[in-house]
Tab-separated table of C-alpha atoms and ligand atoms in Angstrom:
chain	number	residue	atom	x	y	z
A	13	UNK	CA	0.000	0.000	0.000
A	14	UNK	CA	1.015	3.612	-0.472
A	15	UNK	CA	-0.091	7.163	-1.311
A	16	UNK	CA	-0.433	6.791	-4.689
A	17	UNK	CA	-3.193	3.757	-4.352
A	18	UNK	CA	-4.731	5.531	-1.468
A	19	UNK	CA	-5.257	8.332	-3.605
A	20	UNK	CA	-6.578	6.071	-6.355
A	21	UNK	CA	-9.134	4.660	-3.613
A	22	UNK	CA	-10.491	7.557	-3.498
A	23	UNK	CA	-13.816	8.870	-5.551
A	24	UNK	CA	-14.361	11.698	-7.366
A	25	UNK	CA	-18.434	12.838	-7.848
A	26	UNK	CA	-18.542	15.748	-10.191
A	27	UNK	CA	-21.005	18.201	-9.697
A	28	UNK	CA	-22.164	17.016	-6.486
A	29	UNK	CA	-23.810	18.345	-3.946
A	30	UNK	CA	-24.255	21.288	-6.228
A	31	UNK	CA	-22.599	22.103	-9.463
A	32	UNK	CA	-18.881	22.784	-9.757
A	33	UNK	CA	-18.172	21.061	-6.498
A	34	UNK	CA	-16.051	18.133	-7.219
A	35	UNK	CA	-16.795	15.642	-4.563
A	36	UNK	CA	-14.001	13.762	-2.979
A	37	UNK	CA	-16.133	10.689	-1.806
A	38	UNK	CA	-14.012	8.735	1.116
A	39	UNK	CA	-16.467	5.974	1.318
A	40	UNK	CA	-14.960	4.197	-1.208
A	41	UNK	CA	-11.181	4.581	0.472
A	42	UNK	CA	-12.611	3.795	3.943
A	43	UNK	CA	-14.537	0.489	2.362
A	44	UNK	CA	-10.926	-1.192	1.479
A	45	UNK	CA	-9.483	-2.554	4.636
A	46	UNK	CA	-5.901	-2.356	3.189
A	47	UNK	CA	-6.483	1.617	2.448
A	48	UNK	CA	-8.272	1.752	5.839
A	49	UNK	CA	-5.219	0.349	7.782
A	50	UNK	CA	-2.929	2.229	6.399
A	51	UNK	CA	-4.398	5.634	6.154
A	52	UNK	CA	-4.656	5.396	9.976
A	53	UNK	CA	-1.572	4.450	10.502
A	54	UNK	CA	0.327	7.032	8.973
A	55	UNK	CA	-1.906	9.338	10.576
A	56	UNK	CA	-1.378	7.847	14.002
A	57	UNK	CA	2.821	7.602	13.114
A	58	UNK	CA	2.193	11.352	12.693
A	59	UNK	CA	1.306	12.303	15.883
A	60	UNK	CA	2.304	9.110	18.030
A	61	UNK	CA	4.400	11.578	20.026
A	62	UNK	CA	2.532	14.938	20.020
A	63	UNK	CA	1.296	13.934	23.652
A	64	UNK	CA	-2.491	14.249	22.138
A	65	UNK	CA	-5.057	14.231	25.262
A	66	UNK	CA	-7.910	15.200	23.360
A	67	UNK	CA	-9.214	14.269	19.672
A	68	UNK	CA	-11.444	16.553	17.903
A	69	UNK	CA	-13.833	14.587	15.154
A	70	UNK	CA	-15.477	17.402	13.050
A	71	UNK	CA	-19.220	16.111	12.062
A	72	UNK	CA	-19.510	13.744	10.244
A	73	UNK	CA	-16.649	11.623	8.023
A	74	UNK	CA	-14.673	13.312	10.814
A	75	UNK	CA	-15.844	11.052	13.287
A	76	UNK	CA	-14.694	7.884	11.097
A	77	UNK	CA	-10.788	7.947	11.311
A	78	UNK	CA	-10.707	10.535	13.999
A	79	UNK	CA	-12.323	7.942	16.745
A	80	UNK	CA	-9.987	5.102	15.679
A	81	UNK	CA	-7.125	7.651	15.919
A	82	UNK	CA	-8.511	8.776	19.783
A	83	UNK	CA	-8.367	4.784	20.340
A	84	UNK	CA	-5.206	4.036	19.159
A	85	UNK	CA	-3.292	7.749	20.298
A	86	UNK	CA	-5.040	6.654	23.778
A	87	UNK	CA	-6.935	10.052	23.605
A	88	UNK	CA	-10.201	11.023	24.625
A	89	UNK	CA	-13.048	11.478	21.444
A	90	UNK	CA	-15.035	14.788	21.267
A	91	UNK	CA	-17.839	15.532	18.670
A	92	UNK	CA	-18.164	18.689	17.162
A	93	UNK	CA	-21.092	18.715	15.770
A	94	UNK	CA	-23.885	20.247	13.566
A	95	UNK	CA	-26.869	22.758	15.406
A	96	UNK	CA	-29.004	21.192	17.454
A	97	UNK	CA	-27.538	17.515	18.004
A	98	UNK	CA	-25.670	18.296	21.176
A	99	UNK	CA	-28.074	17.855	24.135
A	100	UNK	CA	-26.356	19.572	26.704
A	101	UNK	CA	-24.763	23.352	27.531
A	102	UNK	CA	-22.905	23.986	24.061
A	103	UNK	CA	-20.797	26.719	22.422
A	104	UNK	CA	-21.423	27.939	18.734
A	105	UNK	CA	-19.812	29.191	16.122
A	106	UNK	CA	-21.233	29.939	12.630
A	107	UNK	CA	-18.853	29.918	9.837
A	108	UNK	CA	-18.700	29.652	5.592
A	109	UNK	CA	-18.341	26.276	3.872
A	110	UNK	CA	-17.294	25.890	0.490
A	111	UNK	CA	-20.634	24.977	-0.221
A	112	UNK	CA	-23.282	27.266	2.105
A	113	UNK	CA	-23.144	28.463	5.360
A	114	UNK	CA	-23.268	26.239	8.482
A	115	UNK	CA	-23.059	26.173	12.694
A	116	UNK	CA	-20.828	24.145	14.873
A	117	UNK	CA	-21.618	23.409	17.972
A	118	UNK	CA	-19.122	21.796	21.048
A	119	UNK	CA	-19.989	20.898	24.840
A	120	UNK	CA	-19.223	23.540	27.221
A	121	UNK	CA	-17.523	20.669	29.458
A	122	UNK	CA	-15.436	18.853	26.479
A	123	UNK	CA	-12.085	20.411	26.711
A	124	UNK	CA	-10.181	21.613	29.807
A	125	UNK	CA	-6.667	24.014	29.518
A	126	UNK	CA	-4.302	21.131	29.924
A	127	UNK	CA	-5.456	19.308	26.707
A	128	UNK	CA	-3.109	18.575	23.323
A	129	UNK	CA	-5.898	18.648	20.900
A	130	UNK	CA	-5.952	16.973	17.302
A	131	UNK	CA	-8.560	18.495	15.274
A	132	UNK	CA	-9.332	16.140	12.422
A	133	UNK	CA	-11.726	16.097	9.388
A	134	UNK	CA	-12.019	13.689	6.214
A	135	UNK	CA	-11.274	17.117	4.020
A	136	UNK	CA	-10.084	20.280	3.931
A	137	UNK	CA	-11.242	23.150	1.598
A	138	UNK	CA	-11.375	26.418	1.821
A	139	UNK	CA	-10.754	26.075	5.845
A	140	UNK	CA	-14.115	28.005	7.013
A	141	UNK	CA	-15.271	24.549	8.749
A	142	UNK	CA	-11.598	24.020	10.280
A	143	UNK	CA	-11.133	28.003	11.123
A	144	UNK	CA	-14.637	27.619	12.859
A	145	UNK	CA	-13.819	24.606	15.086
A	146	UNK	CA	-10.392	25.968	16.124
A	147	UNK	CA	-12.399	29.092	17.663
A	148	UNK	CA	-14.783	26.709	19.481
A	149	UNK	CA	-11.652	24.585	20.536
A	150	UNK	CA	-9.657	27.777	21.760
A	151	UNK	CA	-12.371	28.827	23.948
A	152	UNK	CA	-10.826	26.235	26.704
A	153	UNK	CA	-7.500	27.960	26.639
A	154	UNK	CA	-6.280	24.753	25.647
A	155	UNK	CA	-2.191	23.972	25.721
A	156	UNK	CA	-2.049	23.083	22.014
A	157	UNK	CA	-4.146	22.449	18.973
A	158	UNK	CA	-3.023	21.022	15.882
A	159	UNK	CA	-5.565	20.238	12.730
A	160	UNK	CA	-5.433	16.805	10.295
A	161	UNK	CA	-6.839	16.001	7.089
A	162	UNK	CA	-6.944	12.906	5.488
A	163	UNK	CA	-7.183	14.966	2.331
A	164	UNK	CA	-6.123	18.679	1.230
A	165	UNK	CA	-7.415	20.568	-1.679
A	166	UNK	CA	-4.118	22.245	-2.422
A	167	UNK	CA	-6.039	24.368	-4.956
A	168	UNK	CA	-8.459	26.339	-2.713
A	169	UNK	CA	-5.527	27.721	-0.359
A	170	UNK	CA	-7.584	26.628	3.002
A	171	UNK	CA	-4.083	26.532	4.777
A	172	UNK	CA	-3.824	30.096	4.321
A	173	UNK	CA	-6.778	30.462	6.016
A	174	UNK	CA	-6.418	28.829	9.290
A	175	UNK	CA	-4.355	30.081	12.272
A	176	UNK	CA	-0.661	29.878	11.819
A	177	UNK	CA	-0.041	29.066	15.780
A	178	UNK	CA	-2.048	25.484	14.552
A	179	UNK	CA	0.233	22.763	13.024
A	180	UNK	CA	-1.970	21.239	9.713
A	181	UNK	CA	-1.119	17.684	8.316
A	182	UNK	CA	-2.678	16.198	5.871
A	183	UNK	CA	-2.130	13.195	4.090
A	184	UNK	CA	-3.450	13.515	0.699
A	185	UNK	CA	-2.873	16.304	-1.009
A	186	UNK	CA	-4.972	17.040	-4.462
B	17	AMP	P1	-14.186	23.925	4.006
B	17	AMP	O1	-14.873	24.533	5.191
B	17	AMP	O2	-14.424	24.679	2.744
B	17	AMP	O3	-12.714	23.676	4.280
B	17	AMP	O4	-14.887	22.521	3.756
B	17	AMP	C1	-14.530	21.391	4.468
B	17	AMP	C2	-15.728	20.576	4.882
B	17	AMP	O5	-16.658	20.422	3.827
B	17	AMP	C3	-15.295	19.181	5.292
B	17	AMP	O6	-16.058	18.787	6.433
B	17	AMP	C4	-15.591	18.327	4.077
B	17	AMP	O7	-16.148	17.090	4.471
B	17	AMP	C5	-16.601	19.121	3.254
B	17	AMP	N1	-16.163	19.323	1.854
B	17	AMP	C6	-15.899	20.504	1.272
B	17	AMP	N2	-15.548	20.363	-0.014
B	17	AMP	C7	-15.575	19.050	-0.247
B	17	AMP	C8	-15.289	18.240	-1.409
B	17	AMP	N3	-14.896	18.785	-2.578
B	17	AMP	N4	-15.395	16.898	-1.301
B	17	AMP	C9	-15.790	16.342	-0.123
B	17	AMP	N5	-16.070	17.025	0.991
B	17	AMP	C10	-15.983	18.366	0.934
């Protein structure tokens, strides 16, 4: 296995959700366990010795790798999640997607100041939906935050968009 067949795994819907969006669909890397196994090790080799207390899934494909990778980093998993699926005291933040406008929402009691959080979501884009959850995450006056993609969209520049104090990683770049 390597990058270049992970990458393969990977498929591309044109025009969906909306037209000129090209759709990076992860299902189909996630559904091969070879791709699977691999993609979250590299990610966990990655950050195996950022002393991670705290991992960050980003609703929804950001809950797939990113609560194998609390498992296996022997972190704790927090949602971040869409308005209105929370059910207790939450934060918000509303924020520009490359596709609409959305909210995220966190619990009040997820994060405390001494946590090394991993933010991670299947994709980054433009960076409004990563630049949204690192304000919700740096509410807690947290020690350290650093964001992961499985995939970048080199592209749309969403790196330039996100804090510079925030490590990114991803490990598919298109
Ligand atoms: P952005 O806020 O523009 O960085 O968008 C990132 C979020 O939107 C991630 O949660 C992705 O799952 C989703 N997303 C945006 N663009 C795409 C795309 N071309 N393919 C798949 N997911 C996307």
């Amino acid at each position: 296995m390597d990058l270049d067949q992970v990458k393969k795994s990977i498929r591309n819907i044109p025009d969906y959700p909306k037209p000129g969006i090209h759709f990076k669909d992860v299902s189909t890397a996630y559904q091969n366990s070879d791709v699977f196994n691999f993609v979250v090790t590299e990610i966990y080799d990655k950050y195996k010795n950022a002393g991670i207390t705290k991992v960050v899934g980003i609703e929804s494909r950001g809950f797939i790798l990113g609560g194998v990778l609390a498992n296996k980093l022997h972190a704790g998993f927090i949602p971040i999640r869409k308005p209105g699926k929370l059910p207790a005291k939450i934060f918000s933040k509303s924020y520009q997607l490359e596709y609409g406008f959305d909210t995220l929402e966190i619990h009040q009691d997820a994060l405390e100041s001494n946590d090394v959080v991993l933010i991670h979501d299947d994709l980054l884009a433009t960076g409004g939906t990563v630049s949204a959850a690192i304000e919700l995450v740096n509410l807690f006056g947290v020690s350290q935050i650093y964001a992961n993609f499985f995939i970048e969209l080199d592209f749309l520049h969403g790196l330039g968009k996100i804090d510079s104090s925030v490590p990114v990683w991803s490990l598919i770049h298109f």
